[in-house]
Coordinates of C-alpha atoms in Angstrom, one line a residue:
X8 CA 111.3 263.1 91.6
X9 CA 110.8 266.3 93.8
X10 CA 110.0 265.8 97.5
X11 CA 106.7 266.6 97.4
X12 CA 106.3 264.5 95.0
X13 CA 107.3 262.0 97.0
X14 CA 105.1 263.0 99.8
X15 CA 102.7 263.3 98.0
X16 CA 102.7 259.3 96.3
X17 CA 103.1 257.8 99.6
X18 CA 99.4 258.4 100.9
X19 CA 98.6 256.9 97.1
X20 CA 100.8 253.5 97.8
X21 CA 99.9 253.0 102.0
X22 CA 95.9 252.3 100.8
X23 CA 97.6 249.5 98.5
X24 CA 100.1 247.8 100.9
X25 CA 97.5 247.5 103.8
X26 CA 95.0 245.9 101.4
X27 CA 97.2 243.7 100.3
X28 CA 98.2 242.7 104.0
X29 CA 94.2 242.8 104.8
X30 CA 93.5 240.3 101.7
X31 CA 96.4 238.1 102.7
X32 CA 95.2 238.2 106.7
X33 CA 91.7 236.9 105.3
X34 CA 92.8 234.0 103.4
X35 CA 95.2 233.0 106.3
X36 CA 92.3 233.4 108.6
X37 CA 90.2 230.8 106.8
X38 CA 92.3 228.6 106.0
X39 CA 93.8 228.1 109.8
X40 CA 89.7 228.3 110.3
X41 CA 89.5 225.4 107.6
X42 CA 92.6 223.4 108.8
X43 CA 91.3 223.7 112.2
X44 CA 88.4 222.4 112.1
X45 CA 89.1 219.6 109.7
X46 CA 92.1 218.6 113.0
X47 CA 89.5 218.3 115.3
X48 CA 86.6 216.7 113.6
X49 CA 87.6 214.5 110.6
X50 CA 91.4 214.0 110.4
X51 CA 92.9 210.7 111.5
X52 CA 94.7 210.6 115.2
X53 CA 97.6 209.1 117.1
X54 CA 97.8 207.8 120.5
X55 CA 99.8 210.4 121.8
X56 CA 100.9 210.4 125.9
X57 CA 97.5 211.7 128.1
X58 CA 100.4 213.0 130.5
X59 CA 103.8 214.3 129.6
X60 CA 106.3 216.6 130.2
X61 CA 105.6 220.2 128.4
X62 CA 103.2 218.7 126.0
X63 CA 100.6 215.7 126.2
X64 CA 97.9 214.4 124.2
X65 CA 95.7 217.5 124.2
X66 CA 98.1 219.4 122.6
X67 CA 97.5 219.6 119.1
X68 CA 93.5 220.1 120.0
X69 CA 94.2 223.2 122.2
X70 CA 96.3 224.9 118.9
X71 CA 93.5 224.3 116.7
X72 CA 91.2 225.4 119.0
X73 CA 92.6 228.4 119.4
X74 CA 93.3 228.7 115.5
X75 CA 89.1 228.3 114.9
X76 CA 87.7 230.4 118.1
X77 CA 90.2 233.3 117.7
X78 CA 90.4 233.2 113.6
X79 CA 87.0 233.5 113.7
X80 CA 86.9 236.6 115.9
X81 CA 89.0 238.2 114.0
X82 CA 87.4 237.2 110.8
X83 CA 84.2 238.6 111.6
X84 CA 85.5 241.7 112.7
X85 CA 87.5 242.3 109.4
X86 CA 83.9 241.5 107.5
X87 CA 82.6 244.2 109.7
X88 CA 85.0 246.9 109.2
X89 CA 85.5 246.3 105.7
X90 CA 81.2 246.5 105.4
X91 CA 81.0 249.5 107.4
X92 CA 83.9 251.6 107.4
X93 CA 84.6 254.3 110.2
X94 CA 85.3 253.4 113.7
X95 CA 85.0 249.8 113.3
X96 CA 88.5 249.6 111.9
X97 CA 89.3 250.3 115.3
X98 CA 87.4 247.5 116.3
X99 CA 89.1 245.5 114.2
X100 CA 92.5 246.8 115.6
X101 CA 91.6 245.7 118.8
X102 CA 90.3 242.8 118.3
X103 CA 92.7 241.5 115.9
X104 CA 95.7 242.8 118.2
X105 CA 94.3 241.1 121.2
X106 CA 94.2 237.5 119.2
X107 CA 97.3 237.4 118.6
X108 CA 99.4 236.9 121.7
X109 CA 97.0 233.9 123.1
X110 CA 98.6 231.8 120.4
X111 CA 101.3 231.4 122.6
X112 CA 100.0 229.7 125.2
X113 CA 100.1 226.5 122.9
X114 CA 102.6 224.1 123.4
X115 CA 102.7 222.5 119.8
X116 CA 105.0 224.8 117.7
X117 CA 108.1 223.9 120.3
X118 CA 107.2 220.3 120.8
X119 CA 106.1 220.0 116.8
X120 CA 109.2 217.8 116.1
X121 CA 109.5 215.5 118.6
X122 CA 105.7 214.3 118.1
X123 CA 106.0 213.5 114.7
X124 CA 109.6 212.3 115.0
X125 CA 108.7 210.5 117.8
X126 CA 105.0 209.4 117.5
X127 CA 103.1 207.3 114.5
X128 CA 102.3 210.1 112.2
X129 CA 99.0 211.3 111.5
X130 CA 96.6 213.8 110.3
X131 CA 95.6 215.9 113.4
X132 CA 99.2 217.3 113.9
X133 CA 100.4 218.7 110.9
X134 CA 96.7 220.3 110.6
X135 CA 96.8 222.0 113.9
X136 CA 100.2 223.1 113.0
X137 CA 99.4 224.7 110.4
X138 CA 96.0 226.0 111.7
X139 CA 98.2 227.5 114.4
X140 CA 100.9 229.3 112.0
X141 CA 98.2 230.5 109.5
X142 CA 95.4 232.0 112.4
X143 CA 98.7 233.9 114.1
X144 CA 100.0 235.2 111.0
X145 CA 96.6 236.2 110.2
X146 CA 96.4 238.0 112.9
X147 CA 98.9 240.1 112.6
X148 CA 98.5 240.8 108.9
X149 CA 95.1 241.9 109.9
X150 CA 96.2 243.8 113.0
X151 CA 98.3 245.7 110.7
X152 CA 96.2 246.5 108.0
X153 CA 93.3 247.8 110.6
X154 CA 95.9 250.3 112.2
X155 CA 96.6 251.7 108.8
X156 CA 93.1 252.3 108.0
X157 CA 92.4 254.2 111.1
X158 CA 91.4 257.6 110.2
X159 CA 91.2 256.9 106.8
X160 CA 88.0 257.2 105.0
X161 CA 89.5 256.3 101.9
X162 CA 87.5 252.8 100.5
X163 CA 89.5 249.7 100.4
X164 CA 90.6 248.5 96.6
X165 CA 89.2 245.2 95.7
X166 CA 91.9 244.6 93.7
X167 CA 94.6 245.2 96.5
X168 CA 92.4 242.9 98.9
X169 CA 92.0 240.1 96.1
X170 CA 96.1 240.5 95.2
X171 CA 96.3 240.3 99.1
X172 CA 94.4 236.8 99.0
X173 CA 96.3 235.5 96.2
X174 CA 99.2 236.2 97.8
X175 CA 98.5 234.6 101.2
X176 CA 97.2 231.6 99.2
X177 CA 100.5 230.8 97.6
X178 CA 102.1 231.3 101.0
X179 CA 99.5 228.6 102.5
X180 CA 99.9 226.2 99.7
X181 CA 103.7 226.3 99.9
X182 CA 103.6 225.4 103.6
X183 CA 100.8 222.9 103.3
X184 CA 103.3 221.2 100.4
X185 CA 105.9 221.4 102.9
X186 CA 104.0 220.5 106.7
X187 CA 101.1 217.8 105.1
X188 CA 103.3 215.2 104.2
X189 CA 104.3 214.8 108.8
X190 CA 101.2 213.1 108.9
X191 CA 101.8 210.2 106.4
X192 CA 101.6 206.9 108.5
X193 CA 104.5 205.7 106.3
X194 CA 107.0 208.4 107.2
X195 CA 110.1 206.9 107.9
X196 CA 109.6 203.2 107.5
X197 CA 111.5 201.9 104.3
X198 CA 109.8 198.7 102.9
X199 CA 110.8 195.8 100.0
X200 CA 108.8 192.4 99.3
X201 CA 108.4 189.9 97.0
X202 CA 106.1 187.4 95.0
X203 CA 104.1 184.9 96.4
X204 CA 106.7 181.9 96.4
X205 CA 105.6 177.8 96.6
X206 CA 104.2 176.0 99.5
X207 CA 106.9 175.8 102.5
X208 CA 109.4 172.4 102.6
X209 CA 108.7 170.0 105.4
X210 CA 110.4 170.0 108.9
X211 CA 113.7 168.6 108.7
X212 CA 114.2 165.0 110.9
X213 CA 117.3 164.8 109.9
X214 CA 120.5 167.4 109.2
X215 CA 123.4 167.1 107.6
X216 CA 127.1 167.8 108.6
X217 CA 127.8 170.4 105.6
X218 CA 126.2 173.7 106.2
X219 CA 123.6 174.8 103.4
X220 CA 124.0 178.1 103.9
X221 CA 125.2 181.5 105.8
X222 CA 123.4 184.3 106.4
X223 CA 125.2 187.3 108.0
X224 CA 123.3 189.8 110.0
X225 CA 124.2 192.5 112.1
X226 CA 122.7 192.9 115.4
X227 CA 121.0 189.8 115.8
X228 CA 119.3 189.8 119.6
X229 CA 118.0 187.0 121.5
X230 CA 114.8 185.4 120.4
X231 CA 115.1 187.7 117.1
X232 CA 115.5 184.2 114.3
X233 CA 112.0 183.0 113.8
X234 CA 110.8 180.1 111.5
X235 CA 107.9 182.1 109.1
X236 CA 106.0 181.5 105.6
X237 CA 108.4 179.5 103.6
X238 CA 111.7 180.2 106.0
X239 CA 112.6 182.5 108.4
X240 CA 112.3 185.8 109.4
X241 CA 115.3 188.1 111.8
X242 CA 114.7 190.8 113.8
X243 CA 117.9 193.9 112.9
X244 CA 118.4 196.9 115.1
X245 CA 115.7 198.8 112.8
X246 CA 112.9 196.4 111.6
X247 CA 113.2 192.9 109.6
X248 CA 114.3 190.7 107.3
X249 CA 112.9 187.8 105.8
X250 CA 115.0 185.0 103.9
X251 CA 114.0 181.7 102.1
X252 CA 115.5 178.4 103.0
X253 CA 118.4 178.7 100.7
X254 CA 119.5 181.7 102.7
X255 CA 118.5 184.5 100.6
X256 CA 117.0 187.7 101.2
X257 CA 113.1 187.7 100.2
X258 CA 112.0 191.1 101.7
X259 CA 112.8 193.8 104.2
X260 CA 110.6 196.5 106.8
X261 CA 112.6 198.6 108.3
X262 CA 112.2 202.4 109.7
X263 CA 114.7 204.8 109.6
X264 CA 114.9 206.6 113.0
X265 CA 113.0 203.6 115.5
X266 CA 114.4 200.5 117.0
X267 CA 112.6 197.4 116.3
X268 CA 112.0 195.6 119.7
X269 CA 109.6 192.8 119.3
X270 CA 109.3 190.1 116.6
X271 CA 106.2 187.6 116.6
X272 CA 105.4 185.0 114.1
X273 CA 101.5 184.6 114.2
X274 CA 98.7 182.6 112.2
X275 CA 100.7 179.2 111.3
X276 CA 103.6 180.7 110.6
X277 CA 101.7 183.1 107.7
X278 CA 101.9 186.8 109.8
X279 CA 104.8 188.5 111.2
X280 CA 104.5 191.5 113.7
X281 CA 107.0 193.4 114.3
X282 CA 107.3 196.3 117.3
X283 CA 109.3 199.6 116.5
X284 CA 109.6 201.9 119.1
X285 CA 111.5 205.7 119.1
X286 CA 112.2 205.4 122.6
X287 CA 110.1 208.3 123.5
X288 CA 107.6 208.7 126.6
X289 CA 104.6 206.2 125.8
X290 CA 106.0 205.3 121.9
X291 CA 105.1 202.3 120.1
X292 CA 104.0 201.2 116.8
X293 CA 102.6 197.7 116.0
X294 CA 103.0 196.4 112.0
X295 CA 101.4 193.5 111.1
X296 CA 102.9 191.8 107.5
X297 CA 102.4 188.8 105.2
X298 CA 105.5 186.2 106.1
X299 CA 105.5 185.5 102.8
X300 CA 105.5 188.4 100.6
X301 CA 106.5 191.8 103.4
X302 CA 103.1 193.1 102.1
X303 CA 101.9 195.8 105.0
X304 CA 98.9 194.1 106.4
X305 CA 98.1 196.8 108.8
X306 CA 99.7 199.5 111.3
X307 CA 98.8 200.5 114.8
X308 CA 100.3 203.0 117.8
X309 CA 97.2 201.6 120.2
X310 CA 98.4 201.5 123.7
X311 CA 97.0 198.6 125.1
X312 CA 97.9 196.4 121.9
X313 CA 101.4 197.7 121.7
X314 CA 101.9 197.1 125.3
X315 CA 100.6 193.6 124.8
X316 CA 103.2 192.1 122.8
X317 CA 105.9 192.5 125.2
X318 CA 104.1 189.8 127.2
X319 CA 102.6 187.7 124.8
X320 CA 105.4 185.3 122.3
X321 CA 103.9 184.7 118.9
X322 CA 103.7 180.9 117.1
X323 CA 105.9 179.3 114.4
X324 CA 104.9 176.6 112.1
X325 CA 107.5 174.3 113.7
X326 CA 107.8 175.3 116.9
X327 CA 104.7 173.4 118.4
X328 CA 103.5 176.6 120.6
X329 CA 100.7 178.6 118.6
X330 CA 100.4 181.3 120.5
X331 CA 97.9 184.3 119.9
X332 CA 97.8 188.0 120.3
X333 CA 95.3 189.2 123.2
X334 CA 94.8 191.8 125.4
X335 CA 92.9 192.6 129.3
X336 CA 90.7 194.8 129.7
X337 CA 89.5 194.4 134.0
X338 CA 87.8 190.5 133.3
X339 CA 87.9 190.8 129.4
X340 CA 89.4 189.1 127.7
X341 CA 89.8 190.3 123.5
X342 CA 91.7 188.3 121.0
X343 CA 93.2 190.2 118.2
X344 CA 93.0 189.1 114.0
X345 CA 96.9 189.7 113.5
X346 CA 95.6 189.3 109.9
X347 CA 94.2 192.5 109.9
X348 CA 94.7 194.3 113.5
X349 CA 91.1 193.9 114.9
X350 CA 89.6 192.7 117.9
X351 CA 88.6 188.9 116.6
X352 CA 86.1 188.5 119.7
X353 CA 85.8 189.4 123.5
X354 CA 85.1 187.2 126.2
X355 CA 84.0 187.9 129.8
X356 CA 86.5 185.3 131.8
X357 CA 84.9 185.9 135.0
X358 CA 88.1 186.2 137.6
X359 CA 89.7 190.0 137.5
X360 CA 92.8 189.6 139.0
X361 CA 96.0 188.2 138.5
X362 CA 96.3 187.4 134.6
X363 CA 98.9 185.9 133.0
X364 CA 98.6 184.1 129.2
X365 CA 100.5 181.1 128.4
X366 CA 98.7 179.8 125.8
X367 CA 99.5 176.5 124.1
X368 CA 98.8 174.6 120.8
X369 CA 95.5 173.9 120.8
X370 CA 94.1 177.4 123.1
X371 CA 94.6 180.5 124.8
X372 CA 95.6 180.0 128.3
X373 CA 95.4 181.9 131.2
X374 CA 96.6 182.0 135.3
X375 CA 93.6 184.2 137.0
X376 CA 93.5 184.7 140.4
X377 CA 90.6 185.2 143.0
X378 CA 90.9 186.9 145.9
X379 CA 89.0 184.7 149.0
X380 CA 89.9 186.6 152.7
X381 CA 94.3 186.3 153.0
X382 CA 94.6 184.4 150.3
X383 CA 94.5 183.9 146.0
X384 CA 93.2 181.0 144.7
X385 CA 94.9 180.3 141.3
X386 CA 93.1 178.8 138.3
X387 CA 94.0 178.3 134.6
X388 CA 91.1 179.1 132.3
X389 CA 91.7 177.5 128.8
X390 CA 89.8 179.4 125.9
X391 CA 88.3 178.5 122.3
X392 CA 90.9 180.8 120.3
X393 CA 88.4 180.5 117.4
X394 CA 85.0 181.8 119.5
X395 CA 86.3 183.0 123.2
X396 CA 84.3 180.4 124.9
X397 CA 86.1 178.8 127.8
X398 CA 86.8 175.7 127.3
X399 CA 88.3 174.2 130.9
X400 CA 88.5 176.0 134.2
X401 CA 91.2 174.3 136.0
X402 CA 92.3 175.0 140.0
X403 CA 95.8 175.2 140.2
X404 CA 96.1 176.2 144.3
X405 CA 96.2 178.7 146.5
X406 CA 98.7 180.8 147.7
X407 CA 99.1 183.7 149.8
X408 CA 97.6 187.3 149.0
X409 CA 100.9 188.4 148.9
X410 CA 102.0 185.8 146.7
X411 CA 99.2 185.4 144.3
X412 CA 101.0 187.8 141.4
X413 CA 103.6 185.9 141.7
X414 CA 102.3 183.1 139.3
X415 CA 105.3 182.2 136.2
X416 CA 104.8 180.0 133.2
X417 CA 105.9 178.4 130.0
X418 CA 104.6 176.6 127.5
X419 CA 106.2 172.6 127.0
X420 CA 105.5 171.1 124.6
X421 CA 102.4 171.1 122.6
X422 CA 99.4 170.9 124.8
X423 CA 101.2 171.6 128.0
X424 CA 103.0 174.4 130.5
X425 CA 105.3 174.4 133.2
X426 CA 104.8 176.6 136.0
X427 CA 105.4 177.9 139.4
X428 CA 103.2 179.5 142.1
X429 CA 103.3 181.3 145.5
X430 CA 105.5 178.0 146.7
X431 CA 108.2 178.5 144.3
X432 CA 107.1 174.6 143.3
X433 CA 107.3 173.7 139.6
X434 CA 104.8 172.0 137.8
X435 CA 103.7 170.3 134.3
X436 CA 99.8 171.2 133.6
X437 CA 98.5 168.9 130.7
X438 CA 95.7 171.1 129.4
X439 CA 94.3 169.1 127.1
X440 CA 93.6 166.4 130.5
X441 CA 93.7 168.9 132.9
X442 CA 96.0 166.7 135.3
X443 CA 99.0 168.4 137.1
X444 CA 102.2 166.6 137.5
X445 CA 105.1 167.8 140.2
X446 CA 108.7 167.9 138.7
X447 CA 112.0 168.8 139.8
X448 CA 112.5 171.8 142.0
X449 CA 113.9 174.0 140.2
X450 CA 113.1 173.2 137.5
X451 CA 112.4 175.7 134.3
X452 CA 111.1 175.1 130.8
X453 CA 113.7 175.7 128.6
X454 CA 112.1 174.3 125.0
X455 CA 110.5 171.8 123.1
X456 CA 111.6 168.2 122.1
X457 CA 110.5 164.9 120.4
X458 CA 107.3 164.6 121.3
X459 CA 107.9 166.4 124.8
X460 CA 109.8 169.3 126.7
X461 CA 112.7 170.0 128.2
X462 CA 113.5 171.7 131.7
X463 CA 116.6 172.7 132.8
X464 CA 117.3 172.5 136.6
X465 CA 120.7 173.9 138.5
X466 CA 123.5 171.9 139.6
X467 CA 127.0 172.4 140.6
X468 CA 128.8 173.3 137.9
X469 CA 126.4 173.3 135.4
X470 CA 122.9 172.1 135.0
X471 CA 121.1 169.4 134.4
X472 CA 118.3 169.5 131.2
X473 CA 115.3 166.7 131.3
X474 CA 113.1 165.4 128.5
X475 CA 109.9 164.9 129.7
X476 CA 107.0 163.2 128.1
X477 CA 104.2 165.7 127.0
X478 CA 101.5 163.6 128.3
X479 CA 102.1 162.5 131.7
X480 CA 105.2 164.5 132.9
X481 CA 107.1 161.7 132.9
X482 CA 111.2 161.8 132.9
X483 CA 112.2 160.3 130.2
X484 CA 116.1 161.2 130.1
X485 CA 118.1 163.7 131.2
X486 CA 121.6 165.4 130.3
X487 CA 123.9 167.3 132.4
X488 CA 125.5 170.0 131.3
X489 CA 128.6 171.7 132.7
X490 CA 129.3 175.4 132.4
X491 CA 127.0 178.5 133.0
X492 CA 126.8 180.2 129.5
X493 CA 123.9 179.9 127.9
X494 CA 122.0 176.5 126.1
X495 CA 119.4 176.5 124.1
X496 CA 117.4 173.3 122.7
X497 CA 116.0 171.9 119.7
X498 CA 113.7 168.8 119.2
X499 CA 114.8 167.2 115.4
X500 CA 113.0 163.5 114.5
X501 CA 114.3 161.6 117.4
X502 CA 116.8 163.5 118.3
X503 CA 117.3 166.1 121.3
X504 CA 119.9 168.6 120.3
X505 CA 121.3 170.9 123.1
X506 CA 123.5 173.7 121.9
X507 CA 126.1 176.1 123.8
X508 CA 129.0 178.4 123.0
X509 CA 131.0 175.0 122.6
X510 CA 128.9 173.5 119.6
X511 CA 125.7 171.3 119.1
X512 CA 125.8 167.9 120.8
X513 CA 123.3 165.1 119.7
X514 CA 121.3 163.1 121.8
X515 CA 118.7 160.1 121.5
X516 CA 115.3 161.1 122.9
X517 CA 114.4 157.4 123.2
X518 CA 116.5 156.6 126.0
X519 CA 115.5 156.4 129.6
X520 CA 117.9 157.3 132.3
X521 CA 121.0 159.1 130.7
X522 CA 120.3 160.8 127.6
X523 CA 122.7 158.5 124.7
X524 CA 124.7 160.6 122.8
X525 CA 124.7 160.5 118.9
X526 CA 128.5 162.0 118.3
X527 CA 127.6 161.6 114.6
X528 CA 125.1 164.0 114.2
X529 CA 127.2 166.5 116.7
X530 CA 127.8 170.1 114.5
X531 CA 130.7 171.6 115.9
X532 CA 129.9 175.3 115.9
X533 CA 128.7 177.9 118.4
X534 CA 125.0 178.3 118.8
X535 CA 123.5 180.6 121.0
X536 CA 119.9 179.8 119.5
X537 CA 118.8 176.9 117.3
X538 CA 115.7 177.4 115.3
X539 CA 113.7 174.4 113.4
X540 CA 112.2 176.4 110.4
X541 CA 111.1 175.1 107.0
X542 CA 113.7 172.7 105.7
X543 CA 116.6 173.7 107.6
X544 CA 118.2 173.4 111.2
X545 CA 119.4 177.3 111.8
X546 CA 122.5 177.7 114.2
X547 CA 122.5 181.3 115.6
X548 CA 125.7 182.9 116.6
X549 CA 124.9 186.3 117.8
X550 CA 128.8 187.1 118.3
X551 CA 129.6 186.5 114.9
X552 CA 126.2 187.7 113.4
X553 CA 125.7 184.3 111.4
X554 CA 123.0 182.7 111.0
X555 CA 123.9 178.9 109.8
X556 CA 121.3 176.9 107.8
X557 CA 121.5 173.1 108.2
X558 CA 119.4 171.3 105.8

């Protein structure tokens, strides 16, 4: 081919390639148009931080914002030009070449990763996203093909325009295929469960010396071995694990990238919540799942809720302290269906200061404080966990301004608490009497026994732990233990069992005085937690990362 030739097929081709870049502008255009709108209005949302560094929770709004207001600009101007021809092209030039470099100014495309890496995923991200990528590639296709049909009167080929849409459709589907599945809830958590198995085996009373079974886990933390459903339940580095009471593995939730930080057993022993968390500024997501069978029973990232669990323990079957999920909101007070994630009921509690649950068997208990001139009077409000009404406003004392936050407490036993005010005083509140009882100073709850609870207080050397009756407060026997490494303390029939790094020592709970010791029933292994769960004693030793059942 001659070079005029040449020159002369160029002008022929040129009307081609900037339809086609027109046609594929358009469809980009109304699809970021599209996608935009649908982030904004109708697609689901995550709690994302209101203040952050570079990006915040207004982020992915501002990018499809500017995806529908400037795609829509330019969309009309194209409309226009391609209508009427002439000088509107340079309109459309301008117009579309102006839209462009606002895109910019959002935030999303360099933070994209770490909010949906980070953050529960959801719809509105991946939309904006993409609303963001298609209305600035649109753009510029359109800016381009405008500045090649200045001074051009030649008409635009429909079929060049409609291969230019095809084109840019296949381009949008292929990154919708690849960006759409970032806001899938699911992402990254990695489930199993099982069937439905029999009603749960009765509370041991008795163990024997023989272990049933060994379950090894890595990473077990404190407080991570919970009695649930039919067994027992352990908190890993990344999620859960649930096992029967023969020691095998029923079901498993785990997420790939998150830490799980927070295991609660709710609802008689039948729900399981579980916290994972990416470590990210304001990050958290809630999952509520059958103890029985792993099935998801719902998923949350709300603040408040997520922020509540680190305060508030959840209830075993055998444990004696049902506890329940609740959250503050000024003098509200909401208690939330961990069957289902919803707010149950809400309750006006009347005193706005100074909260602090420590519920107990039989209702949701509170410390609320009222300020009166310099100082705080202290009350415990105990609440109907089925309805929210309050069942028994009880003064506690009064303390110092300065000194009325500093209200600790624990539940003993099944009906009671031990706690501390301003003076630094412990003492035994029977909330189903009402009637407060003084004990040692010192002294902290440290668990449950027969029928009771146990304190421990400090001594030299050691300390000494006391089994108190849960009615009165009264001292019924007490142990002293030498050492400063941890104890923990299990209630078993009759017995009082009070385990270290040294093994599991046996004590009769019916004595008065000294605590008699039962060398028979001694297990002579380390525990660092003992758990009574459905048919079996379980000795935790988080060194090793064994879990012992005792049946």
């Amino acid at each position: 081919m001659t070079r005029a030739e040449l020159r002369a097929g160029a002008p022929r081709r040129r009307p081609v390639i900037v339809a086609l870049c027109l046609g594929a502008g358009l469809l980009l255009l109304a699809a970021a148009i599209g996608f935009g709108h649908f982030s904004r209005t109708r697609a689901s949302s995550s709690a994302l931080p209101v203040v952050n560094l570079r990006w915040d929770a207004s982020t992915p709004g501002f990018a499809s914002w500017l995806a529908v207001v400037l795609g829509t600009l330019v969309l009309v101007a194209a409309v226009v030009a391609i209508a009427v021809g002439g000088r509107s092209w340079i309109v459309l030039a301008v117009v579309a070449g102006f839209a462009a470099p606002p895109f910019a100014l959002s935030a999303l495309p360099g933070n994209y990763a770490a909010i949906t890496d980070d953050y529960l995923s959801s719809q509105r991200v991946p939309t904006a996203y993409l609303a963001w990528w298609f209305g600035l590639l649109g753009a510029l296709l359109v800016a381009g093909g405008a500045l090649g049909y200045l001074g051009r009167g030649r008409a635009i080929r429909p079929g060049a325009l409609l291969g230019g849409g095809a084109a840019g459709l296949i381009a949008g589907l292929a990154a919708a295929v690849l960006v759409l599945p970032d806001g899938d809830p699911g992402r990254g958590f990695e489930a199993t469960t099982a069937a439905a198995g029999g009603p749960a085996p009765p509370v041991p009373t008795d163990v024997g010396r023989v272990p049933a079974f060994t379950v090894r886990v890595d990473g077990i933390g404190e407080d991570a071995v919970r009695a649930a459903g039919a067994g027992f339940v352990v908190r890993t580095p990344d999620g859960v694990r649930a096992f029967d009471v023969s020691g095998q593995l029923r079901w498993a939730h785990r997420h790939r990238d998150w830490d799980a930080t927070y295991l609660g057993v709710y609802d008689d022993g039948g729900t399981v919540v579980v916290r994972f968390d990416s470590g990210a500024h304001q990050a958290g997501v809630l999952v509520g799942l059958d103890a029985e069978t792993g099935t998801l029973l719902w998923r949350t990232d709300d603040r408040v809720l997520v922020v509540a669990v680190t305060d508030t323990p959840g209830d075993t079957p055998t444990d004696g302290q049902a506890h329940y999920l609740v959250t503050f909101s000024g003098p509200n007070l909401t208690r939330i269906d961990t069957r289902t994630g919803r707010d149950l009921w809400r309750t006006d509690i009347g005193y706005p200061n100074s909260h602090l649950v420590a519920g107990t068997g039989a209702d949701i208990g509170l410390f609320s404080g009222q300020v009166q001139q310099q100082d705080v009077a202290m009350r415990y409000l105990a609440v109907d966990p089925a309805t929210g009404a309050i069942r028994h406003d009880i003064a506690v004392g009064r303390y110092p301004r300065w000194e009325g936050g500093g209200v600790s407490a624990e539940a003993a036993g099944r009906d009671g608490l031990v706690f501390a005010g301003g003076d630094g005083q412990p003492r035994y509140l029977n909330v189903a009497t009402g009637r407060v009882f003084p004990l040692r100073p010192g002294a902290l709850a440290r668990g449950d026994g027969p029928d009771g609870f146990v304190t421990e207080s400090p001594i030299f050397g050691g300390r000494t732990l006391g089994l108190y009756d849960g009615v009165d407060g009264r001292l019924r026997c007490s142990v002293d233990v030498q050492g400063t490494g941890g104890v923990t303390v299990a209630g078993l029939g009759s017995m009082l069992l009070i385990g270290t790094r040294d093994g599991v020592r046996a004590y009769r709970a019916t004595d008065s005085g000294a605590c008699a010791p039962l060398p028979g029933a001694d297990l002579h292994v380390p525990a660092d937690d003992l758990v009574v769960a459905p048919g079996a004693l379980l000795v935790v030793d988080r060194k090793e990362g064994t879990i012992t059942g005792y049946a």
